[in-house]
mmCIF file of C-alpha atoms in Angstrom:
data_model
loop_
_atom_site.group_PDB
_atom_site.id
_atom_site.type_symbol
_atom_site.label_atom_id
_atom_site.label_comp_id
_atom_site.label_asym_id
_atom_site.label_seq_id
_atom_site.Cartn_x
_atom_site.Cartn_y
_atom_site.Cartn_z
ATOM 1 C CA MET A 17 4.557 55.396 25.258
ATOM 2 C CA VAL A 18 1.007 55.927 24.093
ATOM 3 C CA SER A 19 0.377 57.621 20.725
ATOM 4 C CA PRO A 20 -2.177 60.329 20.737
ATOM 5 C CA ASP A 21 -3.718 58.650 17.686
ATOM 6 C CA HIS A 22 -4.371 55.508 19.715
ATOM 7 C CA PRO A 23 -6.038 56.600 22.978
ATOM 8 C CA ILE A 24 -6.008 54.189 25.934
ATOM 9 C CA PRO A 25 -9.271 52.085 25.855
ATOM 10 C CA ALA A 26 -11.709 52.696 28.715
ATOM 11 C CA ALA A 27 -11.352 50.279 31.545
ATOM 12 C CA ALA A 28 -14.116 47.750 32.064
ATOM 13 C CA GLY A 29 -16.960 49.201 34.020
ATOM 14 C CA SER A 30 -15.901 52.834 33.473
ATOM 15 C CA GLU A 31 -17.991 55.308 31.573
ATOM 16 C CA PRO A 32 -16.969 55.925 27.870
ATOM 17 C CA THR A 33 -15.584 59.277 27.089
ATOM 18 C CA ARG A 34 -18.426 61.734 25.908
ATOM 19 C CA THR A 35 -17.743 64.338 23.309
ATOM 20 C CA PRO A 36 -19.159 67.761 24.381
ATOM 21 C CA ALA A 37 -22.145 68.724 22.276
ATOM 22 C CA ARG A 38 -20.462 72.003 21.274
ATOM 23 C CA ASP A 39 -17.658 69.988 19.574
ATOM 24 C CA LEU A 40 -20.017 67.921 17.416
ATOM 25 C CA PRO A 41 -20.201 68.813 13.767
ATOM 26 C CA LEU A 42 -23.308 70.765 12.746
ATOM 27 C CA ALA A 43 -25.968 69.021 10.725
ATOM 28 C CA PRO A 44 -26.540 70.579 7.284
ATOM 29 C CA ALA A 45 -29.477 72.920 7.239
ATOM 30 C CA PRO A 46 -32.487 71.364 5.539
ATOM 31 C CA VAL A 47 -33.172 72.543 2.031
ATOM 32 C CA ALA A 48 -36.735 73.569 1.386
ATOM 33 C CA PRO A 49 -38.218 72.152 -1.909
ATOM 34 C CA PRO A 50 -38.906 74.699 -4.575
ATOM 35 C CA ARG A 51 -42.432 76.164 -4.428
ATOM 36 C CA ARG A 52 -44.706 75.034 -7.201
ATOM 37 C CA PRO A 53 -48.154 76.520 -8.015
ATOM 38 C CA LEU A 54 -51.071 74.369 -6.917
ATOM 39 C CA ARG A 55 -52.960 72.643 -9.647
ATOM 40 C CA VAL A 56 -56.316 70.882 -9.352
ATOM 41 C CA VAL A 57 -56.045 67.569 -11.294
ATOM 42 C CA PRO A 58 -59.044 67.091 -13.600
ATOM 43 C CA GLU A 59 -61.197 64.037 -12.810
ATOM 44 C CA GLY A 60 -60.198 62.349 -16.045
ATOM 45 C CA GLU A 61 -56.502 62.541 -15.133
ATOM 46 C CA ARG A 62 -56.785 61.099 -11.661
ATOM 47 C CA ALA A 63 -55.578 57.574 -11.103
ATOM 48 C CA PRO A 64 -58.248 55.038 -10.131
ATOM 49 C CA ARG A 65 -59.102 55.343 -6.377
ATOM 50 C CA SER A 66 -60.605 52.851 -3.984
ATOM 51 C CA THR A 67 -63.557 55.278 -3.548
ATOM 52 C CA THR A 68 -64.503 55.260 -7.281
ATOM 53 C CA ALA A 69 -67.644 53.161 -8.043
ATOM 54 C CA ALA A 70 -68.399 51.344 -11.251
ATOM 55 C CA PRO A 71 -70.868 53.025 -13.689
ATOM 56 C CA GLY A 72 -74.453 52.701 -12.775
ATOM 57 C CA ARG A 73 -77.900 52.300 -14.527
ATOM 58 C CA TRP A 74 -81.500 51.360 -13.909
ATOM 59 C CA LEU A 75 -82.511 47.835 -14.344
ATOM 60 C CA ASP A 76 -86.204 46.744 -14.856
ATOM 61 C CA LEU A 77 -87.116 43.675 -12.784
ATOM 62 C CA GLY A 78 -90.628 43.380 -14.130
ATOM 63 C CA SER A 79 -93.338 43.127 -11.603
ATOM 64 C CA ARG A 80 -90.812 43.645 -8.761
ATOM 65 C CA GLY A 81 -89.995 47.145 -9.885
ATOM 66 C CA ARG A 82 -86.735 48.712 -11.068
ATOM 67 C CA THR A 83 -83.570 48.938 -9.158
ATOM 68 C CA TRP A 84 -80.190 50.508 -9.546
ATOM 69 C CA ILE A 85 -77.145 48.407 -10.505
ATOM 70 C CA ARG A 86 -73.491 49.159 -11.176
ATOM 71 C CA GLU A 87 -71.565 47.038 -13.665
ATOM 72 C CA ASP A 88 -68.076 46.354 -14.761
ATOM 73 C CA PRO A 89 -68.208 43.867 -17.700
ATOM 74 C CA GLY A 90 -64.781 42.226 -17.296
ATOM 75 C CA PRO A 91 -63.465 39.860 -19.966
ATOM 76 C CA GLU A 92 -65.827 38.236 -22.363
ATOM 77 C CA GLY A 93 -67.371 35.128 -20.817
ATOM 78 C CA ALA A 94 -65.961 35.870 -17.392
ATOM 79 C CA PRO A 95 -67.822 34.436 -14.394
ATOM 80 C CA ALA A 96 -70.184 36.944 -12.753
ATOM 81 C CA LEU A 97 -69.949 38.230 -9.256
ATOM 82 C CA VAL A 98 -73.207 39.640 -7.696
ATOM 83 C CA MET A 99 -72.156 42.042 -5.001
ATOM 84 C CA LEU A 100 -74.578 42.388 -2.101
ATOM 85 C CA HIS A 101 -74.005 45.350 0.276
ATOM 86 C CA GLY A 102 -74.364 45.911 3.996
ATOM 87 C CA LEU A 103 -76.929 47.753 6.172
ATOM 88 C CA GLY A 104 -77.069 51.481 5.559
ATOM 89 C CA ALA A 105 -74.833 51.384 2.551
ATOM 90 C CA THR A 106 -75.372 51.046 -1.205
ATOM 91 C CA GLY A 107 -73.803 48.915 -3.867
ATOM 92 C CA GLY A 108 -71.667 51.977 -4.984
ATOM 93 C CA LEU A 109 -70.483 52.779 -1.448
ATOM 94 C CA ASN A 110 -69.804 49.240 -0.205
ATOM 95 C CA TRP A 111 -67.975 48.069 -3.277
ATOM 96 C CA ALA A 112 -66.371 51.197 -4.647
ATOM 97 C CA GLY A 113 -62.871 50.387 -6.042
ATOM 98 C CA ALA A 114 -63.526 46.618 -6.046
ATOM 99 C CA GLN A 115 -63.735 46.680 -9.860
ATOM 100 C CA TYR A 116 -59.970 47.598 -10.137
ATOM 101 C CA VAL A 117 -59.014 44.390 -8.510
ATOM 102 C CA LEU A 118 -61.697 42.092 -10.047
ATOM 103 C CA ARG A 119 -62.198 43.313 -13.514
ATOM 104 C CA ASP A 120 -59.387 41.281 -15.082
ATOM 105 C CA GLN A 121 -61.098 37.983 -14.137
ATOM 106 C CA PHE A 122 -64.731 38.723 -13.381
ATOM 107 C CA ARG A 123 -67.866 40.457 -14.483
ATOM 108 C CA MET A 124 -69.012 42.523 -11.509
ATOM 109 C CA ILE A 125 -72.563 43.525 -10.706
ATOM 110 C CA THR A 126 -73.712 45.501 -7.681
ATOM 111 C CA ILE A 127 -77.319 46.028 -6.694
ATOM 112 C CA ASP A 128 -78.890 48.556 -4.340
ATOM 113 C CA HIS A 129 -81.141 46.584 -1.846
ATOM 114 C CA ARG A 130 -84.691 47.608 -1.090
ATOM 115 C CA GLY A 131 -84.993 51.007 0.634
ATOM 116 C CA HIS A 132 -81.234 51.642 0.203
ATOM 117 C CA GLY A 133 -79.999 54.269 -2.169
ATOM 118 C CA ARG A 134 -81.846 53.829 -5.470
ATOM 119 C CA GLY A 135 -83.187 50.448 -4.570
ATOM 120 C CA ILE A 136 -86.850 49.250 -4.938
ATOM 121 C CA ARG A 137 -89.249 51.126 -2.658
ATOM 122 C CA THR A 138 -91.095 48.830 -0.366
ATOM 123 C CA LYS A 139 -93.580 49.066 2.512
ATOM 124 C CA ARG A 140 -91.973 46.087 4.238
ATOM 125 C CA PHE A 141 -88.328 45.185 4.086
ATOM 126 C CA THR A 142 -87.382 41.516 4.245
ATOM 127 C CA LEU A 143 -84.036 39.832 3.521
ATOM 128 C CA GLU A 144 -85.945 37.310 1.435
ATOM 129 C CA ASP A 145 -87.164 39.957 -0.990
ATOM 130 C CA CYS A 146 -83.592 41.275 -1.342
ATOM 131 C CA ALA A 147 -82.502 37.788 -2.296
ATOM 132 C CA ASP A 148 -85.340 37.407 -4.836
ATOM 133 C CA ASP A 149 -84.527 40.807 -6.255
ATOM 134 C CA ALA A 150 -80.858 39.686 -6.793
ATOM 135 C CA ALA A 151 -82.081 36.501 -8.461
ATOM 136 C CA ALA A 152 -84.265 38.512 -10.817
ATOM 137 C CA ALA A 153 -81.259 40.712 -11.651
ATOM 138 C CA ILE A 154 -79.163 37.722 -12.414
ATOM 139 C CA GLU A 155 -81.799 36.372 -14.719
ATOM 140 C CA ALA A 156 -82.482 39.805 -16.402
ATOM 141 C CA LEU A 157 -78.745 40.129 -17.104
ATOM 142 C CA GLY A 158 -78.214 36.541 -18.180
ATOM 143 C CA ALA A 159 -75.434 36.317 -15.543
ATOM 144 C CA GLY A 160 -76.218 33.030 -13.916
ATOM 145 C CA PRO A 161 -75.037 30.958 -12.344
ATOM 146 C CA ALA A 162 -73.080 33.719 -10.425
ATOM 147 C CA ILE A 163 -70.910 33.926 -7.411
ATOM 148 C CA ALA A 164 -72.819 35.776 -4.593
ATOM 149 C CA VAL A 165 -70.500 38.086 -2.597
ATOM 150 C CA GLY A 166 -72.126 39.454 0.510
ATOM 151 C CA TYR A 167 -70.764 41.958 3.061
ATOM 152 C CA SER A 168 -72.353 42.162 6.501
ATOM 153 C CA MET A 169 -76.121 42.158 5.850
ATOM 154 C CA GLY A 170 -75.211 41.056 2.410
ATOM 155 C CA GLY A 171 -74.085 37.760 3.847
ATOM 156 C CA PRO A 172 -77.585 36.669 4.880
ATOM 157 C CA ILE A 173 -78.956 37.837 1.512
ATOM 158 C CA ALA A 174 -76.260 35.780 -0.305
ATOM 159 C CA SER A 175 -77.028 32.671 1.668
ATOM 160 C CA LEU A 176 -80.811 33.197 1.133
ATOM 161 C CA LEU A 177 -80.113 33.646 -2.578
ATOM 162 C CA TRP A 178 -78.398 30.192 -2.528
ATOM 163 C CA ARG A 179 -81.193 28.667 -0.578
ATOM 164 C CA ARG A 180 -84.097 30.071 -2.543
ATOM 165 C CA HIS A 181 -82.440 29.994 -6.002
ATOM 166 C CA PRO A 182 -79.778 27.344 -5.964
ATOM 167 C CA ASP A 183 -79.619 27.091 -9.804
ATOM 168 C CA LEU A 184 -78.445 30.719 -10.002
ATOM 169 C CA VAL A 185 -75.584 30.446 -7.463
ATOM 170 C CA ALA A 186 -72.194 28.909 -8.351
ATOM 171 C CA GLY A 187 -70.486 29.885 -5.144
ATOM 172 C CA MET A 188 -70.380 32.311 -2.269
ATOM 173 C CA VAL A 189 -67.874 34.770 -0.723
ATOM 174 C CA LEU A 190 -69.199 35.893 2.669
ATOM 175 C CA CYS A 191 -67.477 38.902 4.282
ATOM 176 C CA ALA A 192 -67.725 40.345 7.831
ATOM 177 C CA THR A 193 -70.865 38.378 8.412
ATOM 178 C CA SER A 194 -72.384 35.679 10.528
ATOM 179 C CA ARG A 195 -75.010 32.936 10.791
ATOM 180 C CA ASN A 196 -76.967 35.190 13.114
ATOM 181 C CA PHE A 197 -76.687 38.577 14.717
ATOM 182 C CA ARG A 198 -78.434 37.836 18.100
ATOM 183 C CA GLY A 199 -75.560 39.086 20.072
ATOM 184 C CA SER A 200 -75.275 41.222 23.210
ATOM 185 C CA PRO A 201 -77.422 44.290 23.729
ATOM 186 C CA ALA A 202 -74.308 46.335 22.780
ATOM 187 C CA GLU A 203 -74.017 44.611 19.424
ATOM 188 C CA LYS A 204 -77.744 45.163 18.690
ATOM 189 C CA LEU A 205 -77.356 48.784 19.606
ATOM 190 C CA ALA A 206 -74.347 49.104 17.306
ATOM 191 C CA PHE A 207 -76.318 47.738 14.367
ATOM 192 C CA ALA A 208 -79.175 50.127 15.080
ATOM 193 C CA GLY A 209 -76.641 52.967 15.258
ATOM 194 C CA MET A 210 -75.179 52.032 11.893
ATOM 195 C CA GLY A 211 -78.551 51.962 10.333
ATOM 196 C CA LEU A 212 -79.314 55.402 11.810
ATOM 197 C CA ALA A 213 -76.012 56.792 10.593
ATOM 198 C CA GLY A 214 -76.873 55.617 7.060
ATOM 199 C CA SER A 215 -80.246 57.328 7.239
ATOM 200 C CA SER A 216 -78.972 60.604 8.758
ATOM 201 C CA PRO A 217 -78.710 62.509 5.417
ATOM 202 C CA VAL A 218 -82.324 61.608 4.676
ATOM 203 C CA LEU A 219 -83.422 63.107 8.038
ATOM 204 C CA LEU A 220 -82.030 66.459 7.105
ATOM 205 C CA PRO A 221 -83.668 68.741 4.469
ATOM 206 C CA ASP A 222 -82.523 67.550 1.106
ATOM 207 C CA ARG A 223 -81.673 70.907 -0.284
ATOM 208 C CA LEU A 224 -79.422 71.587 2.738
ATOM 209 C CA VAL A 225 -77.486 68.375 2.409
ATOM 210 C CA ARG A 226 -77.025 68.600 -1.340
ATOM 211 C CA ALA A 227 -76.039 72.233 -1.193
ATOM 212 C CA TRP A 228 -73.438 71.445 1.438
ATOM 213 C CA GLY A 229 -71.976 68.713 -0.596
ATOM 214 C CA SER A 230 -71.829 70.818 -3.756
ATOM 215 C CA LEU A 231 -70.077 73.620 -1.881
ATOM 216 C CA VAL A 232 -67.370 71.453 -0.390
ATOM 217 C CA CYS A 233 -66.736 69.760 -3.768
ATOM 218 C CA SER A 234 -66.479 73.024 -5.690
ATOM 219 C CA LEU A 235 -63.595 74.432 -3.614
ATOM 220 C CA PRO A 236 -60.834 75.301 -5.968
ATOM 221 C CA VAL A 237 -57.937 73.562 -4.039
ATOM 222 C CA PRO A 238 -56.680 69.946 -3.941
ATOM 223 C CA LEU A 239 -59.047 68.326 -1.506
ATOM 224 C CA PRO A 240 -58.322 65.184 0.490
ATOM 225 C CA GLU A 241 -59.819 62.093 -1.129
ATOM 226 C CA GLN A 242 -62.449 61.594 1.639
ATOM 227 C CA VAL A 243 -63.634 65.105 1.222
ATOM 228 C CA ARG A 244 -63.553 65.092 -2.567
ATOM 229 C CA ASP A 245 -65.949 62.138 -2.548
ATOM 230 C CA VAL A 246 -68.569 63.888 -0.293
ATOM 231 C CA ARG A 247 -70.872 64.583 -3.228
ATOM 232 C CA PHE A 248 -70.868 60.944 -4.161
ATOM 233 C CA LEU A 249 -71.539 59.945 -0.516
ATOM 234 C CA VAL A 250 -74.363 62.325 -0.101
ATOM 235 C CA ASP A 251 -76.014 61.352 -3.420
ATOM 236 C CA GLU A 252 -75.785 57.645 -2.432
ATOM 237 C CA LEU A 253 -77.234 58.068 1.046
ATOM 238 C CA ALA A 254 -79.891 60.610 0.126
ATOM 239 C CA GLY A 255 -82.002 57.862 -1.502
ATOM 240 C CA HIS A 256 -82.406 55.900 1.701
ATOM 241 C CA ASP A 257 -85.866 55.263 2.989
ATOM 242 C CA PRO A 258 -85.544 55.568 6.760
ATOM 243 C CA ARG A 259 -88.453 53.144 7.379
ATOM 244 C CA SER A 260 -86.810 50.465 5.335
ATOM 245 C CA ILE A 261 -83.511 50.987 7.177
ATOM 246 C CA VAL A 262 -85.161 50.444 10.575
ATOM 247 C CA GLN A 263 -86.963 47.403 9.182
ATOM 248 C CA ALA A 264 -83.694 46.088 7.737
ATOM 249 C CA THR A 265 -82.105 46.501 11.188
ATOM 250 C CA ALA A 266 -84.888 44.401 12.719
ATOM 251 C CA ALA A 267 -84.643 41.798 9.966
ATOM 252 C CA ILE A 268 -80.944 41.266 10.625
ATOM 253 C CA GLY A 269 -81.608 40.850 14.316
ATOM 254 C CA GLU A 270 -84.199 38.087 13.503
ATOM 255 C CA PHE A 271 -82.084 36.299 10.834
ATOM 256 C CA ASN A 272 -80.609 32.870 11.837
ATOM 257 C CA SER A 273 -79.230 30.376 9.282
ATOM 258 C CA SER A 274 -77.860 28.031 11.974
ATOM 259 C CA GLY A 275 -80.435 25.403 11.095
ATOM 260 C CA TRP A 276 -79.596 25.181 7.412
ATOM 261 C CA ILE A 277 -76.264 26.864 6.526
ATOM 262 C CA GLY A 278 -74.558 23.497 6.918
ATOM 263 C CA GLN A 279 -76.397 22.334 3.760
ATOM 264 C CA VAL A 280 -74.448 24.643 1.530
ATOM 265 C CA ASP A 281 -73.134 22.651 -1.435
ATOM 266 C CA VAL A 282 -71.264 25.295 -3.432
ATOM 267 C CA PRO A 283 -67.638 26.505 -3.105
ATOM 268 C CA THR A 284 -67.626 29.093 -0.285
ATOM 269 C CA SER A 285 -65.013 31.443 1.160
ATOM 270 C CA VAL A 286 -65.395 33.511 4.351
ATOM 271 C CA VAL A 287 -63.471 36.711 4.710
ATOM 272 C CA VAL A 288 -63.022 37.446 8.415
ATOM 273 C CA CYS A 289 -62.286 40.955 9.603
ATOM 274 C CA THR A 290 -60.199 40.373 12.695
ATOM 275 C CA ASN A 291 -60.707 43.695 14.333
ATOM 276 C CA ASP A 292 -64.511 43.789 13.746
ATOM 277 C CA GLN A 293 -66.309 45.059 16.794
ATOM 278 C CA LEU A 294 -69.775 44.942 15.088
ATOM 279 C CA VAL A 295 -69.732 41.268 14.052
ATOM 280 C CA PRO A 296 -67.168 39.709 16.408
ATOM 281 C CA PRO A 297 -64.659 37.634 14.607
ATOM 282 C CA ILE A 298 -65.616 34.489 16.631
ATOM 283 C CA ARG A 299 -69.022 34.608 14.924
ATOM 284 C CA GLN A 300 -67.387 34.864 11.563
ATOM 285 C CA PHE A 301 -65.247 31.816 12.245
ATOM 286 C CA ARG A 302 -68.322 29.927 13.445
ATOM 287 C CA LEU A 303 -70.001 30.590 10.127
ATOM 288 C CA ALA A 304 -66.945 29.263 8.267
ATOM 289 C CA ARG A 305 -66.845 26.075 10.365
ATOM 290 C CA ALA A 306 -70.528 25.529 9.784
ATOM 291 C CA ILE A 307 -70.191 25.449 5.958
ATOM 292 C CA PRO A 308 -68.702 22.226 4.581
ATOM 293 C CA GLY A 309 -65.431 22.841 2.854
ATOM 294 C CA ALA A 310 -65.460 26.627 3.291
ATOM 295 C CA THR A 311 -62.086 28.351 3.387
ATOM 296 C CA VAL A 312 -61.104 31.382 5.452
ATOM 297 C CA ARG A 313 -59.149 34.501 4.746
ATOM 298 C CA CYS A 314 -58.393 36.924 7.529
ATOM 299 C CA VAL A 315 -58.055 40.735 7.089
ATOM 300 C CA LYS A 316 -56.619 42.999 9.670
ATOM 301 C CA GLY A 317 -59.437 45.563 9.814
ATOM 302 C CA GLY A 318 -62.723 46.627 11.447
ATOM 303 C CA HIS A 319 -66.224 46.351 10.127
ATOM 304 C CA MET A 320 -65.808 49.637 8.247
ATOM 305 C CA CYS A 321 -62.656 48.600 6.490
ATOM 306 C CA VAL A 322 -64.421 48.984 3.057
ATOM 307 C CA ALA A 323 -64.511 52.686 3.731
ATOM 308 C CA GLY A 324 -60.995 53.256 2.610
ATOM 309 C CA GLY A 325 -57.308 53.452 3.659
ATOM 310 C CA THR A 326 -54.825 50.601 4.013
ATOM 311 C CA ALA A 327 -57.483 48.375 5.626
ATOM 312 C CA LYS A 328 -59.517 48.532 2.482
ATOM 313 C CA GLU A 329 -56.483 47.726 0.290
ATOM 314 C CA ARG A 330 -55.959 44.576 2.471
ATOM 315 C CA PHE A 331 -59.657 43.692 2.278
ATOM 316 C CA LEU A 332 -59.811 44.001 -1.541
ATOM 317 C CA ALA A 333 -56.703 41.844 -1.923
ATOM 318 C CA ALA A 334 -58.370 39.173 0.273
ATOM 319 C CA LEU A 335 -61.689 39.590 -1.640
ATOM 320 C CA ARG A 336 -59.825 38.960 -4.981
ATOM 321 C CA GLN A 337 -58.186 35.820 -3.727
ATOM 322 C CA SER A 338 -61.463 34.435 -2.282
ATOM 323 C CA CYS A 339 -63.265 35.127 -5.517
ATOM 324 C CA LEU A 340 -60.562 33.377 -7.536
ATOM 325 C CA GLU A 341 -60.650 30.458 -5.125
ATOM 326 C CA VAL A 342 -64.433 30.024 -5.374
ATOM 327 C CA ALA A 343 -64.399 30.447 -9.134
ATOM 328 C CA SER A 344 -61.894 27.609 -9.467
ATOM 329 C CA GLY A 345 -64.012 25.298 -7.422
ATOM 330 C CA GLY A 346 -62.818 26.039 -3.933
#
């Protein structure tokens, strides 16, 4: 005799008994959280964000002119990092938030390159002049020898800084960059487009751009992080000189360090963005292989991973490790 508490098991190959949906227990109704009034958090109470840049000031470079730098002093006697930004960006945009992962070990200095942001005005942009500007800044700040950290266009500037002023460079961290940028027509077009995008606020009436940014930032509601920072973005890009951006794009296309990058004799780390469609990862790996003793750190992210999000968090973590590695001698 079979007990009703012990039903007969289903025969092999037969379908299991299904309980009708109407007999299933009802799920508890979701409980709505209590409503709370919205409150705009004052800037001073907000936690540090990856889109917050270090404080900035003007720096006089003598006969070269004056440029805009951002500094985070770090511990007393800490090694200096000279942060060199990419095409169409500024030191503040490219390296915003980096100070939070570097300041416990390094002194961090960013510089706006010529024709970018508040950088030196020039009639003719060259990567060599940018490298010499960085050298002048290192000397003016008494920060040498420093570790040159370059992103994209900042990579060629960092390597030129080492080549032209070897006594001022203790090491290099090269991110999302290459020995040359003479790629396919599509790659060249992408670089040109990035430069144009960086210059776009300059091509609009200044009053219109700034008024729009002020309006968005003044809305009395909690704004998404990207929108809240629009005023900073507009202010940084509004200083671009479109002519210099176009010339910088051409200078990148002509740059080629293949003939001498193998002579680098300082500790170097290459940070490769594995989803980069602007500077293909294979070019970044070739750069690393060409530099004696260079180490490689891979980041899952595209060329614009420095803009924010989880990709930026991964990039900043890799950047910190690379800087520590180079500072320790590789």
